[in-house]
CSV table of N, CA and C in Angstrom, one decimal:
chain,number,residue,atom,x,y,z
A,1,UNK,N,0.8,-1.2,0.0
A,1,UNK,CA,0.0,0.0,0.0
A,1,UNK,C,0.9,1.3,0.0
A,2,UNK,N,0.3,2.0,-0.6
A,2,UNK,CA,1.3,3.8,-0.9
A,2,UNK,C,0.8,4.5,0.3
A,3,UNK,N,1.5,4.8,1.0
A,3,UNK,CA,1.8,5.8,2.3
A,3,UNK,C,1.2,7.1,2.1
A,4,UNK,N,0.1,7.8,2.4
A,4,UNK,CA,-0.1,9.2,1.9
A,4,UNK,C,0.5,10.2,3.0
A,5,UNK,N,1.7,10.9,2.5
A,5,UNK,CA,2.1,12.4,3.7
A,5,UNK,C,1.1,13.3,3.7
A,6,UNK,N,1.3,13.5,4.9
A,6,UNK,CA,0.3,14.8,5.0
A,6,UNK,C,0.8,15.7,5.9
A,7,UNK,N,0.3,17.0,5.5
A,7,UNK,CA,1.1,18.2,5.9
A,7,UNK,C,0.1,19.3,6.4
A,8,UNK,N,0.4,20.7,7.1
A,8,UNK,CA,0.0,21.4,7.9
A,8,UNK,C,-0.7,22.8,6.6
A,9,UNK,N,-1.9,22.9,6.7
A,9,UNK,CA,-2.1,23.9,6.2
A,9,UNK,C,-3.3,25.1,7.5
A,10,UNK,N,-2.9,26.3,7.4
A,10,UNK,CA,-3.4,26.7,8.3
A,10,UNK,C,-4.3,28.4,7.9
A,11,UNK,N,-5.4,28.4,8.3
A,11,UNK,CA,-6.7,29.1,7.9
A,11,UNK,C,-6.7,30.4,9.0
A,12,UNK,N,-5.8,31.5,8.9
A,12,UNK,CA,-6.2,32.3,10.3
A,12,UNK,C,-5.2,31.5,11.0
A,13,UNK,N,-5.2,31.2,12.1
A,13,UNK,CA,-4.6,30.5,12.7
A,13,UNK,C,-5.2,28.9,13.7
A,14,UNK,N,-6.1,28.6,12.9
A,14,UNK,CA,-6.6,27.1,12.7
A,14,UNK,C,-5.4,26.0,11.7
A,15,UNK,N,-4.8,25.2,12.5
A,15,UNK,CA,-4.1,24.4,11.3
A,15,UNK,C,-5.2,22.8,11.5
A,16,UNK,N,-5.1,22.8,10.3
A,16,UNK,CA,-5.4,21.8,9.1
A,16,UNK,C,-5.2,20.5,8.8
A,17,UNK,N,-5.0,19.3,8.8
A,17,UNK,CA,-4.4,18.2,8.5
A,17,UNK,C,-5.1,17.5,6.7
A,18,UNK,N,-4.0,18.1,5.9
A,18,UNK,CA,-4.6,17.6,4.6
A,18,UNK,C,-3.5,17.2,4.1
A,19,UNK,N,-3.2,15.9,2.8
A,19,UNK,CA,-2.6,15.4,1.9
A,19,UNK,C,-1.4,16.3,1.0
A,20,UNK,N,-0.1,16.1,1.0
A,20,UNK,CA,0.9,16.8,0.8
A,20,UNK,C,0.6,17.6,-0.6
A,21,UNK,N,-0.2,16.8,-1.2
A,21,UNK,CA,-0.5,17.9,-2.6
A,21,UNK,C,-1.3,18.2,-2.5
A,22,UNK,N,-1.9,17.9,-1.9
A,22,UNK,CA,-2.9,19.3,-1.7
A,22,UNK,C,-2.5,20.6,-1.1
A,23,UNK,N,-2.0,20.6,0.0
A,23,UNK,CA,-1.2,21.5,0.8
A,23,UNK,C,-0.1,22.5,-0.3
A,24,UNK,N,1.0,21.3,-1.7
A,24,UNK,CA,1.1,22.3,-2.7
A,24,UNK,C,0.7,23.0,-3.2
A,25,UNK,N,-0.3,22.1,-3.3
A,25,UNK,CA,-1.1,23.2,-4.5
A,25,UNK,C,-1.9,24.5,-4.4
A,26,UNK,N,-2.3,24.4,-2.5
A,26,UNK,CA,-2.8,25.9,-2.2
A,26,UNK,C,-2.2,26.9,-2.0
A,27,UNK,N,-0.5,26.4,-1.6
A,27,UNK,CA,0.0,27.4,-1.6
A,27,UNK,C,0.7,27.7,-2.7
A,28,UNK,N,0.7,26.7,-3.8
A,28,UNK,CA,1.0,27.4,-5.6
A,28,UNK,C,0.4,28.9,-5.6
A,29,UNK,N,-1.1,28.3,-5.5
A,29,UNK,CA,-2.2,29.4,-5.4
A,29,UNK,C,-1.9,30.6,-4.7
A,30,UNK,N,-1.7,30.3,-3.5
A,30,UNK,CA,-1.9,31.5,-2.9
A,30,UNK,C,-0.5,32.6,-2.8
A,31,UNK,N,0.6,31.7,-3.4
A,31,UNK,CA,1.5,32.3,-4.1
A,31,UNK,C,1.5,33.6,-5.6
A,32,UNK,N,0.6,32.8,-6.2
A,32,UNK,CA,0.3,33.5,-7.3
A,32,UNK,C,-0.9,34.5,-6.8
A,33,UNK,N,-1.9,34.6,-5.9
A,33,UNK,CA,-2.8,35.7,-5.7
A,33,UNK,C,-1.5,36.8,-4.8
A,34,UNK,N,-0.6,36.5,-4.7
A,34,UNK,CA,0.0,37.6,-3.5
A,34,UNK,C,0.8,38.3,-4.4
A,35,UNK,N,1.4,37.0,-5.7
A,35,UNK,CA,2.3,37.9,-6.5
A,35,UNK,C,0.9,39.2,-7.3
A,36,UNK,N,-0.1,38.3,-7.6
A,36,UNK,CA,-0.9,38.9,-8.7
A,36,UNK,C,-1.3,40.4,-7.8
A,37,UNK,N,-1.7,40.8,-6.2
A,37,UNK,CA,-2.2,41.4,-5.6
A,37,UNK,C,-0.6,42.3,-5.8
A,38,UNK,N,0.0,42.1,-5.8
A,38,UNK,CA,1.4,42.4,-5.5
A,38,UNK,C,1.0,43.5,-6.7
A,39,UNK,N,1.3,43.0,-8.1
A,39,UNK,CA,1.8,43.6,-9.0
A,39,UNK,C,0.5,44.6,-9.6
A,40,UNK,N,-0.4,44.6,-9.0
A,40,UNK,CA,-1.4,45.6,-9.1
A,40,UNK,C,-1.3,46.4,-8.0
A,41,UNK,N,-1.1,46.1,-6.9
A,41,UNK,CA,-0.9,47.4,-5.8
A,41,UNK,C,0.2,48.9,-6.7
A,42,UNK,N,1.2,47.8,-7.2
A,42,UNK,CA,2.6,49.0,-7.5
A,42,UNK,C,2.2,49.3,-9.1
A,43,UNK,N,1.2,48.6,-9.6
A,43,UNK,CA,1.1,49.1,-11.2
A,43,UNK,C,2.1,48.7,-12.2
A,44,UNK,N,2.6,47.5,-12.1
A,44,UNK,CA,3.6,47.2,-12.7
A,44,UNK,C,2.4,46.0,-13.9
A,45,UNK,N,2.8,46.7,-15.0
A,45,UNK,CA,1.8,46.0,-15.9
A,45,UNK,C,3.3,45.0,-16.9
A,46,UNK,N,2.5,43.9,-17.1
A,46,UNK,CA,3.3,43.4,-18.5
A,46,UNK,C,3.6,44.3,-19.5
A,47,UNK,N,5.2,44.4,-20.0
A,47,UNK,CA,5.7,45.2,-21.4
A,47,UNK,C,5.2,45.2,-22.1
A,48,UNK,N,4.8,45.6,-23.0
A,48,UNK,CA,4.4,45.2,-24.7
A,48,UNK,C,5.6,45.5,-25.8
A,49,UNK,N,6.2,43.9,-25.9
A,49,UNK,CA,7.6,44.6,-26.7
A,49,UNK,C,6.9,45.0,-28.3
A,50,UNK,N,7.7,45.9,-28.8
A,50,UNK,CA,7.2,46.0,-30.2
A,50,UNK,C,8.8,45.9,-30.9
A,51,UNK,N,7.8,45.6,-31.9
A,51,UNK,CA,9.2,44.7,-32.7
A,51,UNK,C,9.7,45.8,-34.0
A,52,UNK,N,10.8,46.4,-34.0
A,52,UNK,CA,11.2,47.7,-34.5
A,52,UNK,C,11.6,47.4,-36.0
A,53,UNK,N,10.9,47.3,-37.0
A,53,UNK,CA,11.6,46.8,-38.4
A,53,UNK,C,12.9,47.9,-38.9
A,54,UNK,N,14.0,47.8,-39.0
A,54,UNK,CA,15.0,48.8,-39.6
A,54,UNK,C,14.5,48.8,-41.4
A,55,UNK,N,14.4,49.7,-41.9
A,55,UNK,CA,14.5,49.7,-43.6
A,55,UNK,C,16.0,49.9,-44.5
A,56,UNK,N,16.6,50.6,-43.6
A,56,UNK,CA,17.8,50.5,-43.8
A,56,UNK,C,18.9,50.2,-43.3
A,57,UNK,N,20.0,49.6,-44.0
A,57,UNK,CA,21.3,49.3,-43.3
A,57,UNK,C,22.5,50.3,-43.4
A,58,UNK,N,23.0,50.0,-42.1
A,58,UNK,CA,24.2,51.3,-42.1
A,58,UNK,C,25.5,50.3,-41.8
A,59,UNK,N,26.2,50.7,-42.1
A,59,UNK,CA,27.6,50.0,-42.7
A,59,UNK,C,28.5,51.0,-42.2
A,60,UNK,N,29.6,50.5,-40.8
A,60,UNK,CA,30.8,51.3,-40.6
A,60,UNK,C,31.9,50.9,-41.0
A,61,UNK,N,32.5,52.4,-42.1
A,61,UNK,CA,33.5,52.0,-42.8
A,61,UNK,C,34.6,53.0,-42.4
C-alpha cells in the first residue's frame, strides 16, 4: 500500500491536516494571488515589446 504524507495547512490560525499535494497546490495558489495582488498594488503592468523593423542598413567604414 502507498503511504499518503500529510502536511499542515493553516486558515487564520486554525491548522489543518490535509494530503501533501494538496497543501502544494494551495499554496501554488496562494503564491500566485499575493504575487498577482502584489503587481497591481505598484502598477507594474506586463511590457508590450514591439518589434522595431530597420528599412535600412548602415555600414561602418
Amino acid at each position: 500500500m502507498k503511504k499518503d504524507t500529510y502536511g499542515w495547512l493553516f486558515v487564520d490560525k486554525t491548522p489543518l491536516l490535509y494530503k501533501k499535494k494538496n497543501v502544494d497546490r494551495q499554496q501554488k495558489i496562494e503564491t500566485w494571488l499575493n504575487l498577482y495582488q502584489l503587481t497591481k498594488v505598484l502598477g507594474i503592468n506586463k511590457l508590450k515589446l514591439k518589434k522595431t523593423i530597420k528599412t535600412s542598413i548602415n555600414y561602418i567604414i
